[in-house]
Short mmCIF file of C-alpha atoms in Angstrom, two decimals:
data_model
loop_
_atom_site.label_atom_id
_atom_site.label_comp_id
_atom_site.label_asym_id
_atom_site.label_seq_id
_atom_site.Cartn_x
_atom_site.Cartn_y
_atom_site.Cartn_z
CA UNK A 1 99.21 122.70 124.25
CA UNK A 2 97.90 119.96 121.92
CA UNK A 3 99.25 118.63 118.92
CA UNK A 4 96.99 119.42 115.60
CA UNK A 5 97.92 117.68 112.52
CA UNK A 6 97.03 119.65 109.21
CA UNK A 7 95.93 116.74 106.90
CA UNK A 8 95.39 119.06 104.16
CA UNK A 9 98.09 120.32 101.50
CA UNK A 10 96.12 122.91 100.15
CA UNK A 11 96.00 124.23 96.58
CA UNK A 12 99.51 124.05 95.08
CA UNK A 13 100.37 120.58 96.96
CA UNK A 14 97.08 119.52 94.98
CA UNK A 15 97.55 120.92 91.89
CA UNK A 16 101.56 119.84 91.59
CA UNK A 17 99.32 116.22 91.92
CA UNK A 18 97.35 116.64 89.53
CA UNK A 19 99.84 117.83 87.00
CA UNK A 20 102.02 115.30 87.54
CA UNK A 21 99.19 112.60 87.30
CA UNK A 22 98.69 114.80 83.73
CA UNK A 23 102.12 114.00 82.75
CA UNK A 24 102.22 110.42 83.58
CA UNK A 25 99.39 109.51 81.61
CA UNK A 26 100.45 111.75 78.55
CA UNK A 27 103.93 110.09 78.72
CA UNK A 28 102.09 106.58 78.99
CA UNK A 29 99.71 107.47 75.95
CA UNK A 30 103.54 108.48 74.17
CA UNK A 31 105.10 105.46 74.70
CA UNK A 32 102.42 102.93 74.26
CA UNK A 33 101.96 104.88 70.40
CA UNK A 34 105.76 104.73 70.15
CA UNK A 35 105.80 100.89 70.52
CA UNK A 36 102.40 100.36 68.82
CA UNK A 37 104.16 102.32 65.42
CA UNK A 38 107.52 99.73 65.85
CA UNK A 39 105.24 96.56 65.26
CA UNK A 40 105.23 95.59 61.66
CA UNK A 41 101.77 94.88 60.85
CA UNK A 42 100.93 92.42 57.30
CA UNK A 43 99.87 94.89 54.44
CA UNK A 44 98.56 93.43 50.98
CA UNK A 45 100.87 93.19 48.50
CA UNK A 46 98.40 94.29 45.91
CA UNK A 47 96.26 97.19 45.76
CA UNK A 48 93.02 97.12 46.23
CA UNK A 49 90.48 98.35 43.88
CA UNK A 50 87.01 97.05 43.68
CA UNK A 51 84.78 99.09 40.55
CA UNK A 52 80.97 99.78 41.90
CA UNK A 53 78.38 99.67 39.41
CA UNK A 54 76.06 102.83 39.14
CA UNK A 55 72.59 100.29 39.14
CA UNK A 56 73.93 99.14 43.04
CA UNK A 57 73.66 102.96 44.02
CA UNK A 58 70.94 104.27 45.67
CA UNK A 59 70.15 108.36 45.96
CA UNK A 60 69.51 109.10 50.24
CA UNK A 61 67.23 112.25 50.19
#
């Protein structure tokens, strides 16, 4: 008798995978947002407000 080995895992050993690949990267995207929101970026102290004249407009037909 000879010894086969199956190399393949078939469709639900591929899929769990995948999904888990899925999760990993969602849970990266989650944390790397969750960190990026805890830095405390400069703002202007002042608001900004700049008044465009109607002569620097120009009508795009």
């Amino acid at each position: 008798m000879e010894f086969r080995k199956k190399s393949t895992i078939g469709l639900f050993g591929s899929s769990v995978k995948m999904l888990i690949k899925i999760v990993f990267i969602f849970i990266t995207l989650l944390l790397l947002v969750v960190l990026v929101d805890k830095i405390n970026f400069p703002y202007p102290n002042k608001k900004i407000e700049k008044i465009v004249p109607n002569e620097n407009l120009k009508v795009v037909k």
